[in-house]
Coordinates of C-alpha atoms and ligand atoms in Angstrom, one line a residue:
M1 CA -8.5 -20.4 -0.1
S2 CA -5.0 -19.8 -0.2
K3 CA -2.6 -18.5 3.0
V4 CA -1.6 -14.9 1.4
F5 CA -5.8 -14.6 0.3
E6 CA -6.4 -15.2 3.9
L7 CA -3.8 -12.5 5.5
Y8 CA -4.9 -10.0 3.4
K9 CA -8.4 -10.0 3.8
T10 CA -7.3 -9.8 7.9
L11 CA -5.4 -6.5 6.8
A12 CA -8.1 -5.0 4.3
A13 CA -10.1 -5.5 6.9
A14 CA -8.7 -3.0 9.2
F15 CA -8.8 0.6 9.0
G16 CA -6.5 3.1 8.0
P17 CA -6.5 6.3 5.2
S18 CA -3.9 8.2 5.5
G19 CA -3.1 9.1 8.6
R20 CA -5.1 7.5 10.0
E21 CA -3.5 4.4 10.2
D22 CA -4.5 3.3 14.1
G23 CA -6.9 0.3 13.3
I24 CA -4.5 -1.5 10.5
R25 CA -1.3 -0.3 12.3
E26 CA -2.5 -2.5 16.1
T27 CA -3.6 -5.0 13.5
I28 CA 0.1 -5.7 11.7
A29 CA 1.3 -5.1 15.2
S30 CA -0.5 -7.7 16.8
I31 CA 0.4 -10.4 13.7
A32 CA 4.3 -8.9 14.4
G33 CA 4.6 -8.5 17.8
N34 CA 6.4 -11.8 19.3
Y35 CA 9.0 -12.3 16.1
F36 CA 10.8 -8.6 16.9
D37 CA 13.2 -7.4 19.7
E38 CA 11.2 -3.7 20.2
V39 CA 8.5 -2.7 18.1
T40 CA 7.7 0.8 18.6
T41 CA 5.3 3.8 16.4
D42 CA 7.3 7.3 15.9
A43 CA 5.0 10.8 15.3
L44 CA 4.0 10.3 11.8
G45 CA 2.7 6.6 12.8
S46 CA 4.6 4.4 11.0
L47 CA 5.3 1.0 12.8
I48 CA 8.7 0.0 13.4
C49 CA 9.6 -3.4 14.1
R50 CA 13.5 -4.5 15.3
K51 CA 14.9 -7.5 15.1
K52 CA 18.4 -7.0 16.3
A53 CA 22.1 -8.6 15.2
V54 CA 24.2 -10.8 17.0
G55 CA 27.8 -9.6 17.0
V56 CA 29.7 -6.6 17.3
P57 CA 27.5 -3.4 16.8
E58 CA 30.0 -1.1 14.8
N59 CA 30.3 -3.6 12.2
V60 CA 26.7 -4.6 11.9
R61 CA 24.7 -3.6 9.0
K62 CA 20.8 -1.9 9.5
I63 CA 18.3 -3.1 6.6
M64 CA 15.1 -1.4 6.2
L65 CA 12.5 -3.2 4.7
T66 CA 8.9 -1.1 4.1
A67 CA 5.6 -1.3 3.0
H68 CA 3.4 1.3 3.2
M69 CA 0.2 0.6 5.6
D70 CA -2.0 3.7 4.6
T71 CA -4.8 3.4 1.8
P72 CA -5.9 6.7 -0.6
G73 CA -9.2 7.8 1.9
F74 CA -12.2 10.8 1.9
V75 CA -12.4 13.0 4.0
V76 CA -15.9 15.0 4.7
T77 CA -15.0 18.6 4.0
Y78 CA -18.7 19.7 4.3
I79 CA -22.7 18.8 5.2
D80 CA -25.3 20.1 3.0
E81 CA -28.8 20.6 4.9
H82 CA -30.7 17.7 3.0
G83 CA -27.6 15.6 4.4
F84 CA -25.5 14.8 1.8
L85 CA -21.5 14.5 2.4
R86 CA -19.1 16.2 0.0
F87 CA -16.0 15.1 0.4
A88 CA -12.1 15.4 -1.0
P89 CA -9.8 12.8 -2.0
V90 CA -6.9 12.0 0.6
G91 CA -4.1 10.5 -1.9
G92 CA -5.3 9.4 -5.3
L93 CA -8.7 8.9 -6.4
F94 CA -9.4 8.6 -10.1
R95 CA -13.1 9.0 -10.3
G96 CA -14.3 7.0 -12.4
D97 CA -13.8 4.2 -10.0
L98 CA -15.8 5.9 -7.7
I99 CA -19.5 6.1 -8.7
H100 CA -22.0 4.5 -6.7
V101 CA -19.2 2.5 -4.9
Q102 CA -19.9 1.9 -1.2
V103 CA -17.5 3.3 1.6
R104 CA -17.5 3.0 5.4
F105 CA -16.0 5.2 8.0
A106 CA -14.4 4.7 11.1
N107 CA -17.0 4.3 13.3
G108 CA -18.6 1.9 11.1
T109 CA -21.0 4.1 9.2
R110 CA -21.8 3.3 5.6
G111 CA -22.7 5.4 2.3
V112 CA -22.8 5.5 -1.0
V113 CA -20.8 7.7 -3.7
S114 CA -23.3 9.2 -6.1
Y115 CA -22.5 12.3 -8.7
E116 CA -24.7 15.3 -9.7
E117 CA -27.1 15.4 -12.4
K118 CA -27.1 18.3 -14.4
P119 CA -23.6 18.5 -15.5
D120 CA -22.7 16.0 -18.4
F121 CA -21.5 12.7 -17.3
K122 CA -18.3 12.9 -18.8
D123 CA -17.5 16.1 -17.6
L124 CA -18.2 15.3 -14.2
Q125 CA -15.5 16.2 -11.9
M126 CA -15.0 15.0 -7.9
N127 CA -16.8 18.4 -6.8
N128 CA -19.4 17.1 -8.8
L129 CA -20.0 13.7 -6.7
F130 CA -21.3 13.1 -2.8
I131 CA -22.1 10.6 -0.3
D132 CA -25.1 9.8 0.7
I133 CA -25.4 7.7 3.9
G134 CA -29.2 7.7 4.3
A135 CA -30.0 10.6 6.5
A136 CA -32.8 12.9 6.1
N137 CA -31.1 16.1 6.7
K138 CA -28.0 17.6 8.1
K139 CA -29.5 17.0 11.2
E140 CA -29.2 13.7 11.1
A141 CA -26.1 13.1 9.0
E142 CA -24.4 15.3 11.9
R143 CA -25.0 12.9 14.5
M144 CA -23.2 10.3 12.0
V145 CA -20.6 11.9 11.0
K146 CA -19.0 15.2 10.8
P147 CA -17.2 17.4 8.9
G148 CA -12.8 16.2 8.7
D149 CA -14.3 12.5 9.7
F150 CA -12.4 10.0 6.9
A151 CA -14.5 7.2 5.3
V152 CA -12.3 4.3 3.0
F153 CA -14.0 1.9 0.4
D154 CA -16.0 -1.3 1.2
A155 CA -16.1 -3.7 -1.2
P156 CA -16.0 -7.3 -1.5
S157 CA -13.1 -9.0 -2.1
F158 CA -13.2 -12.7 -3.7
E159 CA -9.4 -15.2 -4.8
Q160 CA -10.4 -17.2 -7.8
N161 CA -7.8 -18.6 -10.8
G162 CA -5.3 -18.1 -8.6
M163 CA -6.2 -14.3 -8.3
I164 CA -6.8 -12.0 -5.7
C165 CA -9.4 -9.4 -6.6
G166 CA -10.5 -6.6 -3.6
P167 CA -9.9 -3.1 -2.6
F168 CA -6.2 -1.9 -0.5
L169 CA -4.1 -4.4 -2.3
D170 CA -2.1 -0.8 -2.4
N171 CA -0.5 -1.8 -0.1
R172 CA -1.8 -4.2 2.3
I173 CA -0.5 -6.8 -0.2
G174 CA 2.8 -5.3 0.3
C175 CA 2.7 -5.3 4.3
A176 CA 1.6 -9.1 3.5
V177 CA 4.6 -9.7 2.3
L178 CA 6.4 -8.7 4.4
L179 CA 5.0 -10.6 7.3
M180 CA 5.4 -13.1 5.0
V181 CA 9.1 -12.7 4.9
M182 CA 9.2 -12.2 9.0
T183 CA 7.9 -15.6 9.3
K184 CA 10.6 -16.9 7.6
L185 CA 13.4 -15.3 9.5
P186 CA 15.7 -17.4 10.9
E187 CA 16.3 -17.5 15.5
T188 CA 19.5 -14.8 14.8
V189 CA 20.4 -12.4 12.0
K190 CA 23.9 -11.1 11.3
D191 CA 22.2 -7.3 10.1
D192 CA 19.9 -5.8 12.4
I193 CA 16.6 -5.9 11.0
Y194 CA 14.2 -3.3 10.4
F195 CA 10.7 -3.6 9.0
V196 CA 9.1 -0.1 8.6
F197 CA 5.3 -0.5 8.0
T198 CA 5.1 3.0 7.1
A199 CA 2.6 6.1 7.1
Q200 CA 1.2 8.4 4.6
E201 CA 2.7 7.1 1.5
E202 CA -0.5 8.0 -0.7
V203 CA -0.3 11.3 -0.1
G204 CA 3.3 11.6 -0.7
M205 CA 5.5 9.6 1.2
R206 CA 5.6 11.5 4.1
G207 CA 6.2 8.5 6.7
A208 CA 9.0 6.8 5.1
G209 CA 11.3 9.5 5.4
P210 CA 11.4 10.0 9.5
A211 CA 11.7 6.6 10.0
A212 CA 14.6 5.7 8.0
F213 CA 15.9 9.0 9.1
A214 CA 15.9 8.1 12.7
I215 CA 16.8 4.3 11.7
E216 CA 19.9 5.6 9.5
P217 CA 19.7 2.0 7.5
T218 CA 23.0 0.7 5.6
M219 CA 20.3 0.3 2.6
A220 CA 16.8 -0.1 2.4
I221 CA 14.1 -2.1 -0.1
A222 CA 10.5 -1.1 -0.2
I223 CA 7.8 -3.1 -1.3
D224 CA 4.6 -1.9 -3.5
V225 CA 2.5 -2.4 -5.9
T226 CA 2.8 -1.4 -10.0
D227 CA 1.2 -1.3 -13.0
T228 CA 0.8 -3.8 -15.4
G229 CA 0.6 -3.5 -19.3
D230 CA -1.1 -6.8 -20.0
L231 CA -4.4 -5.3 -20.6
P232 CA -6.6 -4.4 -23.8
E233 CA -5.3 -0.6 -25.4
Q234 CA -3.4 0.7 -23.0
K235 CA -1.5 3.8 -23.4
Y236 CA 1.8 2.9 -23.1
P237 CA 3.1 -0.7 -23.2
M238 CA 5.0 -1.8 -19.8
D239 CA 6.4 -5.4 -19.6
C240 CA 4.9 -6.2 -16.8
R241 CA 2.0 -8.7 -16.2
L242 CA 0.1 -10.3 -13.3
G243 CA 1.4 -14.0 -12.7
G244 CA 5.1 -13.0 -14.8
G245 CA 7.0 -12.9 -10.9
P246 CA 7.0 -10.1 -8.4
A247 CA 8.6 -7.1 -10.8
V248 CA 12.2 -5.5 -9.6
K249 CA 12.3 -1.8 -9.7
I250 CA 14.4 -0.2 -12.1
M251 CA 12.5 3.8 -11.9
D252 CA 9.5 5.7 -11.1
H253 CA 8.5 8.9 -11.9
S254 CA 10.1 9.8 -8.4
V255 CA 13.3 7.4 -8.3
L256 CA 15.8 6.1 -9.9
C257 CA 16.8 2.9 -7.8
A258 CA 20.1 1.9 -6.9
P259 CA 21.9 -0.7 -9.2
R260 CA 23.2 -3.1 -5.9
I261 CA 20.1 -3.5 -4.7
R262 CA 18.4 -4.5 -8.1
S263 CA 21.5 -7.2 -8.3
A264 CA 20.9 -8.1 -5.1
L265 CA 17.2 -9.1 -6.1
E266 CA 18.5 -10.3 -9.8
E267 CA 21.2 -13.1 -7.7
A268 CA 18.1 -14.4 -5.3
S269 CA 16.3 -14.7 -8.6
L270 CA 19.0 -16.9 -10.2
I271 CA 19.5 -18.8 -6.3
T272 CA 15.8 -19.7 -6.1
G273 CA 14.5 -19.6 -9.7
V274 CA 12.2 -17.6 -8.6
P275 CA 11.3 -15.7 -12.2
I276 CA 11.2 -12.1 -11.9
Q277 CA 9.7 -9.4 -14.3
H278 CA 11.6 -5.4 -14.7
E279 CA 9.0 -2.2 -13.9
I280 CA 9.9 1.4 -15.3
L281 CA 6.6 3.4 -14.1
R282 CA 6.3 6.2 -15.8
D283 CA 4.2 7.8 -13.2
G284 CA 3.8 7.6 -10.0
G285 CA 6.2 7.4 -6.8
T286 CA 6.5 5.1 -3.8
D287 CA 8.5 5.0 -0.4
T288 CA 11.9 4.3 -2.3
A289 CA 12.0 7.9 -2.6
A290 CA 11.8 8.6 0.3
I291 CA 14.2 6.9 1.9
Q292 CA 16.9 6.9 -1.0
R293 CA 16.8 10.6 -0.1
S294 CA 16.7 10.8 3.6
G295 CA 19.7 11.5 5.6
S296 CA 22.9 11.7 3.7
G297 CA 21.4 9.3 1.0
V298 CA 20.8 5.6 1.0
P299 CA 21.0 2.8 -1.2
T300 CA 17.2 2.0 -2.0
G301 CA 15.9 -0.4 -4.6
A302 CA 12.0 -1.9 -4.5
L303 CA 10.5 -4.6 -5.4
S304 CA 6.8 -4.5 -6.4
I305 CA 3.7 -7.2 -7.5
P306 CA 2.1 -6.3 -10.5
T307 CA -1.3 -4.8 -9.9
R308 CA -4.3 -3.8 -12.1
Y309 CA -7.3 -1.7 -11.4
V310 CA -4.9 0.2 -8.7
H311 CA -6.6 2.6 -6.4
S312 CA -9.4 1.6 -7.2
P313 CA -12.0 -0.5 -4.9
S314 CA -11.3 -4.1 -6.9
E315 CA -7.2 -4.1 -7.2
M316 CA -5.9 -7.7 -8.9
C317 CA -3.5 -9.7 -8.6
A318 CA -1.4 -13.1 -8.2
V319 CA -1.4 -14.9 -5.6
R320 CA 1.8 -16.8 -7.3
D321 CA 3.4 -13.6 -7.3
V322 CA 3.1 -12.7 -3.3
E323 CA 4.0 -16.0 -3.3
Q324 CA 7.5 -15.5 -5.3
A325 CA 7.9 -11.5 -3.8
A326 CA 8.1 -13.1 0.0
A327 CA 10.0 -16.2 -1.6
L328 CA 12.7 -13.6 -2.7
L329 CA 12.8 -11.6 -0.7
T330 CA 13.7 -13.5 2.1
R331 CA 16.9 -15.0 0.0
T332 CA 17.9 -11.5 -0.8
L333 CA 18.1 -9.9 3.1
L334 CA 19.7 -13.0 3.5
H335 CA 22.2 -13.9 1.2
T336 CA 22.4 -11.9 -1.2
L337 CA 22.4 -8.0 -0.1
Ligands
CO1 CO1 -0.7 3.7 -4.7
ZN2 ZN1 1.1 2.3 -2.7

């Protein structure tokens, strides 16, 4: 088992749908605590870890690296008289990913998502799905869960042929990258370095903006996953594949990345020999956009881990891309920004 897979498994085991990040925040804080001078939680639930620069305070730059720690999930909206739970998605869930998938609630209650048979299968909407927790009736169900309770995927993971497959690679693998960079930081640093594990990215980048507003970084880099173009018969060609190296984001639906951040990552690639790919994502957005527009504006870029089947319970990425992302980011942070 690789170090990356071990770390991913620790992070993926923690509960953390958007808005309910307590579990994953505690897990990350317990790993990161000793490496930073200050570890705080802000009003939206983002974890802000600061390593102070050694130098004259006025001249010190503030560099912010972020990864969102929340995952998409489910919220119970209604329990019917037979004990079946209706739910709303929290963040982007695709109904095709949900049929007969298992879920778990914060209190340990398990369930399986199923669907009404009356509508034609191809016409199924999210409203036609329900969660079965094996309750005989409404009363029994209500002893286990309540409307307003959150659930996440409950799915196994494996490592094979240098690939990792499992739930929540988006974005626990980004958190893993930051935790790997953290261990490579020297004793003293010349910039104020902030590692921010943000809340509520999956519901529209809600946590990153306030965190950036408070920090007022000189510049920022967000770490997240991105789609790949290496699957059969895809809609758009995309120059990004598993194992091709981390991807430097050029743009997505929400952001045009700062050229200086792109150059810094490219320069680090030349120095380290870490191969990079270039990400131009037609749909989707990341914290990058929220940080870029916070305060009077922040030069912001992003580094992405190519990942297949994003937001499904079986996402897949390459271990090497994760290791290389950590190496590239460390070099960028310490030498080329
Ligand atoms: Co996502
Ligand atoms: Zn993400």
